[in-house]
Tab-separated table of C-alpha atoms and ligand atoms in Angstrom:
chain	number	residue	atom	x	y	z
V	1	MET	CA	8.908	-16.238	23.793
V	2	THR	CA	10.001	-13.496	21.582
V	3	GLN	CA	7.744	-10.717	20.597
V	4	ILE	CA	5.647	-11.464	17.215
V	5	PHE	CA	5.243	-8.237	15.243
V	6	LEU	CA	2.874	-7.592	12.233
V	7	SER	CA	4.756	-7.490	9.704
V	8	PRO	CA	8.660	-7.821	10.146
V	9	PRO	CA	11.162	-7.847	7.464
V	10	TRP	CA	12.774	-11.067	6.064
V	11	VAL	CA	16.412	-10.324	4.913
V	12	ASP	CA	19.145	-12.933	4.950
V	13	ALA	CA	22.750	-13.690	4.027
V	14	ASP	CA	21.823	-12.537	0.635
V	15	GLU	CA	21.058	-9.320	1.342
V	16	ARG	CA	23.616	-8.378	3.513
V	17	GLN	CA	26.115	-9.723	0.584
V	18	ALA	CA	24.449	-7.387	-1.631
V	19	LEU	CA	24.756	-4.430	1.058
V	20	LEU	CA	28.323	-5.513	1.376
V	21	ASP	CA	29.073	-5.606	-2.142
V	22	ALA	CA	27.258	-2.286	-3.437
V	23	PHE	CA	29.546	-0.483	0.101
V	24	ASP	CA	32.500	-2.202	-1.621
V	25	SER	CA	31.960	-0.516	-4.927
V	26	ASN	CA	32.069	2.713	-3.300
V	27	TRP	CA	28.749	3.880	-5.087
V	28	ILE	CA	27.578	5.095	-1.701
V	29	ALA	CA	25.326	7.790	-3.167
V	30	PRO	CA	21.844	8.229	-4.543
V	31	VAL	CA	23.935	7.084	-7.919
V	32	GLY	CA	25.129	4.110	-9.043
V	33	PRO	CA	24.920	1.021	-11.058
V	34	ASN	CA	22.355	-1.009	-8.350
V	35	LEU	CA	19.981	1.838	-9.201
V	36	ALA	CA	19.558	1.013	-12.790
V	37	GLU	CA	19.275	-2.763	-11.853
V	38	PHE	CA	16.643	-2.464	-9.120
V	39	GLU	CA	14.587	-0.359	-11.490
V	40	LYS	CA	14.341	-3.080	-14.329
V	41	ALA	CA	13.831	-5.633	-11.576
V	42	GLY	CA	10.988	-3.095	-10.430
V	43	ALA	CA	9.742	-2.654	-13.966
V	44	VAL	CA	9.930	-6.670	-14.663
V	45	ALA	CA	8.226	-7.351	-10.899
V	46	THR	CA	4.830	-4.772	-12.159
V	47	GLY	CA	4.387	-5.575	-16.064
V	48	THR	CA	5.642	-2.212	-16.789
V	49	ALA	CA	8.485	-0.814	-18.968
V	50	HIS	CA	10.085	1.896	-16.886
V	51	GLY	CA	10.580	2.719	-13.123
V	52	VAL	CA	12.989	5.071	-11.154
V	53	ALA	CA	13.888	4.289	-7.662
V	54	LEU	CA	12.686	6.736	-4.698
V	55	THR	CA	13.266	7.629	-0.957
V	56	SER	CA	9.722	6.457	-0.007
V	57	GLY	CA	6.332	5.570	-1.773
V	58	THR	CA	4.994	9.063	-0.519
V	59	ALA	CA	7.420	10.379	-2.427
V	60	ALA	CA	6.763	8.190	-5.890
V	61	LEU	CA	2.976	9.091	-5.312
V	62	HIS	CA	3.902	13.084	-5.182
V	63	LEU	CA	5.945	12.499	-8.535
V	64	ALA	CA	3.295	10.608	-9.752
V	65	LEU	CA	0.808	13.653	-9.061
V	66	ASP	CA	3.339	16.363	-10.098
V	67	VAL	CA	4.343	14.830	-13.985
V	68	LEU	CA	0.646	14.194	-14.513
V	69	GLY	CA	0.679	18.032	-13.983
V	70	ILE	CA	-1.706	18.193	-10.956
V	71	GLY	CA	-1.095	20.863	-8.676
V	72	PRO	CA	-2.223	24.031	-6.649
V	73	GLY	CA	-6.297	23.872	-6.791
V	74	ASP	CA	-7.155	20.476	-8.456
V	75	GLU	CA	-8.754	17.950	-6.940
V	76	VAL	CA	-7.832	14.086	-6.905
V	77	VAL	CA	-9.934	11.670	-5.942
V	78	VAL	CA	-8.482	9.146	-3.156
V	79	SER	CA	-9.801	6.226	-1.437
V	80	ASP	CA	-10.975	6.323	1.393
V	81	LEU	CA	-9.972	3.333	2.828
V	82	THR	CA	-6.314	3.824	2.675
V	83	PHE	CA	-3.079	4.765	4.889
V	84	ALA	CA	-3.171	8.733	5.205
V	85	ALA	CA	0.086	9.003	2.794
V	86	SER	CA	-2.131	8.212	-0.216
V	87	ALA	CA	-4.038	11.266	0.325
V	88	PHE	CA	-0.688	13.044	1.868
V	89	ALA	CA	0.658	13.147	-1.317
V	90	VAL	CA	-1.932	15.058	-3.100
V	91	VAL	CA	-1.456	17.649	-0.341
V	92	HIS	CA	2.271	17.636	-0.892
V	93	ALA	CA	1.509	18.166	-5.220
V	94	GLY	CA	-1.023	21.536	-4.209
V	95	ALA	CA	-3.926	19.820	-4.883
V	96	TYR	CA	-6.715	18.655	-2.024
V	97	PRO	CA	-8.032	15.123	-1.848
V	98	SER	CA	-11.900	13.972	-2.241
V	99	PHE	CA	-12.737	10.893	-0.934
V	100	VAL	CA	-14.772	7.397	-2.111
V	101	ASP	CA	-15.935	4.732	-0.020
V	102	ALA	CA	-14.568	1.046	-0.225
V	103	ASP	CA	-16.629	-1.680	-1.673
V	104	ARG	CA	-17.434	-4.066	0.805
V	105	SER	CA	-16.499	-6.892	-2.193
V	106	THR	CA	-13.265	-5.887	-2.107
V	107	TRP	CA	-12.189	-3.099	0.314
V	108	CYS	CA	-10.828	-1.167	-2.135
V	109	ILE	CA	-12.331	1.892	-4.180
V	110	ASP	CA	-16.005	1.056	-5.063
V	111	PRO	CA	-16.397	2.209	-8.754
V	112	GLU	CA	-19.884	2.593	-8.737
V	113	LEU	CA	-19.344	5.349	-5.900
V	114	LEU	CA	-16.542	6.821	-7.695
V	115	GLU	CA	-18.808	7.148	-11.184
V	116	GLU	CA	-21.212	9.265	-8.902
V	117	HIS	CA	-18.747	11.151	-7.196
V	118	LEU	CA	-17.041	12.194	-10.629
V	119	LEU	CA	-20.541	13.361	-11.762
V	120	LEU	CA	-21.573	14.903	-7.984
V	121	ARG	CA	-17.964	16.806	-7.977
V	122	THR	CA	-18.170	17.626	-11.849
V	123	ASN	CA	-21.733	19.520	-11.059
V	124	ALA	CA	-20.505	21.082	-8.351
V	125	GLY	CA	-17.804	22.768	-10.281
V	126	HIS	CA	-14.827	20.208	-9.200
V	127	ARG	CA	-14.046	18.199	-11.809
V	128	PRO	CA	-11.543	16.139	-10.261
V	129	LYS	CA	-8.033	15.802	-12.085
V	130	ALA	CA	-6.808	12.518	-11.125
V	131	ILE	CA	-7.521	9.391	-9.271
V	132	VAL	CA	-5.516	7.559	-6.541
V	133	SER	CA	-6.855	3.858	-6.267
V	134	VAL	CA	-5.394	2.106	-3.430
V	135	ASP	CA	-4.928	-1.965	-3.436
V	136	LEU	CA	-5.592	-2.816	-0.050
V	137	TYR	CA	-3.747	-5.169	2.153
V	138	GLY	CA	-2.418	-6.803	-1.168
V	139	GLN	CA	-5.720	-6.799	-3.244
V	140	CYS	CA	-5.876	-5.215	-6.442
V	141	ALA	CA	-8.331	-2.669	-6.664
V	142	ASP	CA	-11.222	-3.072	-9.597
V	143	TYR	CA	-9.310	-2.239	-12.243
V	144	ASP	CA	-11.588	-3.136	-15.388
V	145	ALA	CA	-14.178	-0.687	-13.900
V	146	ILE	CA	-11.783	1.715	-12.488
V	147	ARG	CA	-10.485	2.182	-16.122
V	148	ALA	CA	-13.595	2.155	-17.870
V	149	THR	CA	-14.608	5.258	-15.645
V	150	ALA	CA	-11.624	7.054	-16.179
V	151	LYS	CA	-11.494	6.922	-19.817
V	152	ARG	CA	-14.831	7.966	-19.632
V	153	TRP	CA	-13.826	10.945	-17.907
V	154	GLU	CA	-10.513	11.200	-19.433
V	155	ILE	CA	-8.730	11.488	-16.151
V	156	PRO	CA	-5.326	9.244	-15.237
V	157	VAL	CA	-5.319	6.506	-13.141
V	158	ILE	CA	-2.452	6.662	-10.163
V	159	GLN	CA	-2.252	2.860	-8.564
V	160	ASP	CA	-1.357	3.225	-4.929
V	161	ALA	CA	0.570	-0.051	-5.173
V	162	ALA	CA	2.429	0.378	-2.007
V	163	GLU	CA	0.760	-2.810	-0.419
V	164	SER	CA	0.230	-4.963	-3.333
V	165	LEU	CA	3.543	-5.913	-5.197
V	166	GLY	CA	3.321	-9.483	-6.007
V	167	ALA	CA	-0.182	-9.354	-6.503
V	168	THR	CA	-2.114	-9.946	-9.994
V	169	HIS	CA	-4.903	-8.358	-11.732
V	170	ARG	CA	-6.293	-10.848	-14.212
V	171	ASP	CA	-3.227	-12.512	-15.805
V	172	LYS	CA	-0.907	-9.019	-15.076
V	173	PRO	CA	1.086	-8.471	-11.992
V	174	ALA	CA	-0.042	-5.567	-9.494
V	175	GLY	CA	1.467	-1.752	-10.712
V	176	ALA	CA	0.433	-2.673	-14.242
V	177	GLN	CA	-2.868	-1.190	-13.828
V	178	GLY	CA	-2.547	2.427	-13.384
V	179	ASP	CA	-1.031	4.823	-15.882
V	180	LEU	CA	1.483	5.081	-13.065
V	181	SER	CA	1.828	3.150	-10.362
V	182	CYS	CA	3.752	3.578	-6.898
V	183	LEU	CA	5.381	0.720	-4.432
V	184	SER	CA	6.616	0.615	-1.221
V	185	PHE	CA	9.782	-0.424	0.342
V	186	ASN	CA	8.986	0.438	3.761
V	187	GLY	CA	10.103	-1.750	6.694
V	188	ASN	CA	6.754	-3.211	7.079
V	189	LYS	CA	5.706	-3.848	3.561
V	190	ILE	CA	6.322	-6.897	1.711
V	191	VAL	CA	9.449	-6.207	0.096
V	192	THR	CA	12.280	-3.188	1.870
V	193	THR	CA	14.858	-1.354	1.590
V	194	SER	CA	14.066	-0.454	5.265
V	195	GLY	CA	13.047	2.733	3.618
V	196	GLY	CA	12.386	3.410	-0.086
V	197	GLY	CA	9.740	3.518	-2.811
V	198	MET	CA	9.212	3.365	-6.824
V	199	LEU	CA	7.633	4.795	-9.332
V	200	VAL	CA	6.855	2.637	-12.692
V	201	GLY	CA	5.020	2.813	-15.937
V	202	ASP	CA	4.966	2.373	-19.584
V	203	ASP	CA	5.266	5.878	-20.416
V	204	GLY	CA	9.042	6.393	-20.329
V	205	ALA	CA	8.800	10.100	-20.693
V	206	LEU	CA	6.854	10.555	-17.325
V	207	ILE	CA	9.306	8.152	-15.664
V	208	ASP	CA	12.452	10.254	-17.294
V	209	ARG	CA	10.832	13.627	-15.836
V	210	ALA	CA	10.014	12.074	-12.481
V	211	ARG	CA	13.649	11.058	-11.805
V	212	HIS	CA	15.107	14.554	-13.447
V	213	LEU	CA	12.415	16.435	-10.662
V	214	ALA	CA	13.487	13.579	-8.169
V	215	THR	CA	17.502	14.439	-8.234
V	216	GLN	CA	16.395	18.215	-7.756
V	217	ALA	CA	16.058	18.972	-11.172
V	218	ARG	CA	19.431	19.374	-12.241
V	219	GLN	CA	20.220	20.244	-15.718
V	220	PRO	CA	23.001	17.745	-17.050
V	221	VAL	CA	25.460	20.475	-17.171
V	222	GLU	CA	28.401	20.993	-14.651
V	223	HIS	CA	27.282	24.557	-13.553
V	224	TYR	CA	24.154	23.835	-11.582
V	225	GLU	CA	21.597	24.887	-13.979
V	226	HIS	CA	17.919	23.864	-12.450
V	227	ASP	CA	14.553	24.327	-15.016
V	228	ASP	CA	12.276	23.301	-12.559
V	229	ILE	CA	11.501	22.845	-9.250
V	230	GLY	CA	13.037	19.425	-8.232
V	231	TYR	CA	13.049	17.085	-5.164
V	232	ASN	CA	15.728	15.254	-3.395
V	233	TYR	CA	13.950	11.844	-3.920
V	234	ARG	CA	16.132	9.636	-5.310
V	235	LEU	CA	16.953	6.264	-3.417
V	236	SER	CA	20.701	5.424	-2.065
V	237	ASN	CA	22.447	2.738	-4.581
V	238	LEU	CA	22.905	0.993	-1.066
V	239	LEU	CA	19.220	0.736	-0.666
V	240	ALA	CA	19.010	-0.373	-4.356
V	241	ALA	CA	21.253	-3.157	-3.544
V	242	LEU	CA	18.967	-4.726	-1.163
V	243	GLY	CA	15.910	-4.220	-3.063
V	244	GLU	CA	17.046	-6.103	-5.593
V	245	ALA	CA	18.039	-9.069	-3.213
V	246	GLN	CA	14.820	-8.278	-1.657
V	247	LEU	CA	12.939	-8.842	-4.553
V	248	ARG	CA	14.839	-11.857	-5.949
V	249	ARG	CA	13.249	-12.947	-2.946
V	250	LEU	CA	9.665	-12.115	-3.435
V	251	PRO	CA	8.420	-15.597	-4.886
V	252	ALA	CA	9.522	-17.377	-1.513
V	253	LYS	CA	7.437	-14.364	0.407
V	254	LEU	CA	4.512	-14.748	-1.667
V	255	ARG	CA	4.383	-18.478	-1.076
V	256	ALA	CA	4.748	-17.704	2.442
V	257	ARG	CA	2.333	-15.342	3.362
V	258	ALA	CA	0.253	-17.321	1.010
V	259	ALA	CA	0.386	-20.136	3.509
V	260	ILE	CA	0.144	-18.073	6.807
V	261	HIS	CA	-3.198	-16.838	4.792
V	262	THR	CA	-4.398	-20.462	4.697
V	263	ARG	CA	-3.323	-21.493	8.391
V	264	TYR	CA	-5.713	-18.634	9.504
V	265	ARG	CA	-8.299	-19.537	7.331
V	266	GLU	CA	-8.320	-23.314	8.508
V	267	GLY	CA	-8.136	-21.934	12.160
V	268	LEU	CA	-10.342	-19.176	12.259
V	269	ASP	CA	-13.120	-19.511	9.691
V	270	GLY	CA	-15.436	-21.824	11.658
V	271	LEU	CA	-15.824	-19.178	14.775
V	272	GLU	CA	-19.143	-17.196	14.251
V	273	GLY	CA	-18.931	-13.337	14.056
V	274	ILE	CA	-14.955	-13.776	12.515
V	275	ASP	CA	-14.595	-13.043	8.673
V	276	PHE	CA	-11.909	-12.535	6.203
V	277	MET	CA	-11.491	-9.797	3.925
V	278	PRO	CA	-12.949	-10.923	0.818
V	279	VAL	CA	-10.718	-11.942	-1.688
V	280	ALA	CA	-12.010	-10.711	-5.645
V	281	ASP	CA	-12.432	-12.932	-8.134
V	282	TYR	CA	-10.314	-11.230	-10.721
V	283	GLY	CA	-6.923	-11.441	-9.192
V	284	VAL	CA	-4.604	-13.172	-6.522
V	285	PRO	CA	-3.711	-11.204	-3.526
V	286	ASN	CA	0.291	-11.274	-2.105
V	287	HIS	CA	-1.652	-11.765	1.441
V	288	TRP	CA	0.816	-8.610	2.661
V	289	LEU	CA	-1.578	-8.861	6.040
V	290	THR	CA	-4.227	-10.967	6.674
V	291	VAL	CA	-7.238	-9.215	8.121
V	292	ILE	CA	-10.055	-10.376	9.748
V	293	THR	CA	-13.478	-8.585	11.087
V	294	ILE	CA	-14.840	-9.679	14.246
V	295	ASP	CA	-18.671	-8.923	14.963
V	296	PRO	CA	-18.995	-8.609	18.519
V	297	ALA	CA	-22.753	-9.326	18.681
V	298	VAL	CA	-21.541	-12.681	17.092
V	299	PHE	CA	-18.176	-13.483	18.565
V	300	GLY	CA	-18.888	-11.966	21.770
V	301	ALA	CA	-15.862	-10.001	22.073
V	302	ASP	CA	-14.813	-7.334	20.133
V	303	ARG	CA	-11.861	-6.493	17.994
V	304	THR	CA	-10.298	-3.854	20.687
V	305	GLN	CA	-10.443	-7.014	23.285
V	306	VAL	CA	-9.177	-9.356	20.995
V	307	SER	CA	-6.471	-7.211	20.362
V	308	ALA	CA	-5.924	-6.364	23.793
V	309	VAL	CA	-5.415	-10.365	24.996
V	310	LEU	CA	-2.680	-10.748	21.857
V	311	ARG	CA	-0.530	-7.577	23.168
V	312	GLU	CA	-0.830	-9.428	26.471
V	313	ALA	CA	0.950	-12.407	24.928
V	314	ASP	CA	3.152	-9.776	23.245
V	315	ILE	CA	1.791	-10.448	19.766
V	316	GLU	CA	1.188	-7.126	17.338
V	317	SER	CA	-2.301	-7.009	15.825
V	318	ARG	CA	-4.059	-3.679	14.775
V	319	PRO	CA	-7.345	-2.184	13.529
V	320	ALA	CA	-7.627	-2.052	9.937
V	321	TRP	CA	-6.694	1.959	8.487
V	322	LYS	CA	-8.868	4.574	9.999
V	323	PRO	CA	-11.103	6.025	6.777
V	324	MET	CA	-9.536	9.563	5.673
V	325	HIS	CA	-12.772	10.777	6.376
V	326	LEU	CA	-12.643	10.194	9.609
V	327	GLN	CA	-9.272	11.982	9.895
V	328	PRO	CA	-9.385	15.199	11.600
V	329	VAL	CA	-6.939	16.857	9.306
V	330	PHE	CA	-9.565	15.642	6.212
V	331	ALA	CA	-13.004	16.312	8.364
V	332	SER	CA	-14.300	18.808	5.794
V	333	ASN	CA	-13.100	17.250	2.700
V	334	PRO	CA	-15.501	16.338	0.312
V	335	LEU	CA	-16.714	12.795	0.460
V	336	THR	CA	-18.916	9.984	-1.018
V	337	GLY	CA	-20.271	7.198	1.352
V	338	GLY	CA	-18.330	5.965	3.732
V	339	LEU	CA	-20.225	3.620	5.999
V	340	VAL	CA	-18.487	0.601	4.654
V	341	GLY	CA	-15.255	1.889	5.452
V	342	GLU	CA	-16.267	2.609	8.991
V	343	ARG	CA	-17.379	-0.663	9.523
V	344	ILE	CA	-14.121	-2.274	8.329
V	345	TYR	CA	-12.554	0.041	10.640
V	346	GLU	CA	-14.571	-0.543	13.485
V	347	HIS	CA	-14.015	-4.231	12.938
V	348	GLY	CA	-10.888	-4.812	11.439
V	349	LEU	CA	-8.187	-6.552	12.737
V	350	CYS	CA	-4.577	-7.211	10.906
V	351	LEU	CA	-2.929	-10.459	12.396
V	352	PRO	CA	0.711	-11.002	12.288
V	353	SER	CA	1.451	-12.237	8.774
V	354	GLY	CA	5.503	-11.921	8.573
V	355	ASP	CA	7.065	-14.445	6.179
V	356	LEU	CA	9.077	-15.994	8.992
V	357	LEU	CA	6.077	-16.437	11.589
V	358	ASP	CA	6.431	-20.020	12.194
V	359	GLU	CA	3.389	-22.632	12.381
V	360	ALA	CA	3.110	-22.779	16.332
V	361	ASP	CA	3.397	-19.309	17.035
V	362	GLN	CA	0.759	-18.761	14.846
V	363	ASP	CA	-1.533	-21.830	16.549
V	364	ARG	CA	-1.011	-19.677	19.734
V	365	ILE	CA	-2.437	-16.807	17.617
V	366	ILE	CA	-5.341	-18.701	16.636
V	367	ALA	CA	-5.624	-20.030	20.101
V	368	LEU	CA	-5.694	-16.653	21.856
V	369	ILE	CA	-8.394	-15.508	19.302
V	370	ALA	CA	-10.467	-18.940	19.490
V	371	ALA	CA	-10.821	-18.268	23.472
V	372	GLN	CA	-11.893	-15.061	23.336
V	373	ALA	CA	-15.667	-15.980	21.530
V	374	GLY	CA	-17.917	-15.381	24.006
V	375	SER	CA	-15.876	-13.926	26.446
V	376	HIS	CA	-17.612	-10.471	26.769
V	377	PRO	CA	-21.120	-11.178	25.821
V	378	THR	CA	-22.078	-7.642	26.977
V	379	GLY	CA	-19.416	-5.907	24.608
V	380	ILE	CA	-17.931	-4.520	27.959
V	381	ASP	CA	-14.685	-2.411	27.303
V	382	LEU	CA	-11.864	-3.842	28.554
S	401	PLP	C1	2.811	2.396	3.253
S	401	PLP	C2	2.059	3.221	2.024
S	401	PLP	C3	2.408	4.331	1.299
S	401	PLP	C4	3.449	4.792	2.108
S	401	PLP	O1	4.672	4.267	1.460
S	401	PLP	P1	5.923	4.622	2.170
S	401	PLP	O2	7.275	4.420	1.706
S	401	PLP	O3	6.151	4.728	3.541
S	401	PLP	O4	6.096	6.271	2.035
S	401	PLP	C5	1.255	4.542	0.342
S	401	PLP	N1	0.083	3.892	0.360
S	401	PLP	C6	-0.220	3.279	1.223
S	401	PLP	C7	-1.773	2.164	1.078
S	401	PLP	C8	0.797	2.218	2.141
S	401	PLP	O5	0.409	1.419	2.471
């Protein structure tokens, strides 16, 4: 039996052909016609007006902060429960992150704690300059509340939509909720260019400025003139071609991941002590990853034990993201809350969710998990 990964890419003849066509066109550079087409498609997929294709989601976050004028000494609020890149980008911009805990009903940033945090930090003399709000595991954050708070405080919202491409919030696609939004096309994301990202938004001037900075801040003259510190962040035209083909596959990918999610629910929902990441009523997630929590006192085994059993069967599963405030590198950054994220990390397990996971393999995963019920009632560590 072959190894089962968490979220392997699904590429096919279409992607191969798109890549070869771009290759044969000789636009083998971070410039070319596929970039403009991919950006147009990215903007459409996120319900925004403009996009700039970049080398990574992290680069998109960095440029978002940069074009919004975030710099040295500035504080930026970031979701505590996320992948570290959300916070790293803030440091790349010369600023520093402060963290707000997840909401137990969405696992995304808690809007009430956000409000409290902004007040606390402002009273302490460190009024934050922006919010990086992460759409966790493919579910949009609560943008009605987050946007209202951001408006009151007159600070921009950068939507980290690296995991949520294809999800919706109200009637709009994920990516339309931030002042600027960031996508990732890393190999494990729902749409991949092997590595890549995109910054999208409605403000054409901001996106143009990001494009300028992403291409070494080159002035449009022949003699290599620069009016700014730029970056080498532009995506290759070859990968843009790959991305176009992947985006055309997005509807099929969403259907596949939703079906996998439903099958996990049907297979595991009856098990005492196992719960699923809650689905908020304001939108539809893309089900990038299906994530469960395992309460060892009720289930009779903890997530480490379940994960070890899966690993022995060559099946990859991963703990939920480790909150930023538990990361040694951010141990002394300001934080409001933190216990919700800690619990999710302690008990959360991400299950294989790749588009091509077949039903027999998934049933095997479900059976292996179910068989662990009551297997370690005293909570002995393996
Ligand atoms: C993947 C990811 C990123 C970083 O994207 P890269 O393309 O890998 O740089 C940022 N934020 C979140 C929440 C992610 O999951």
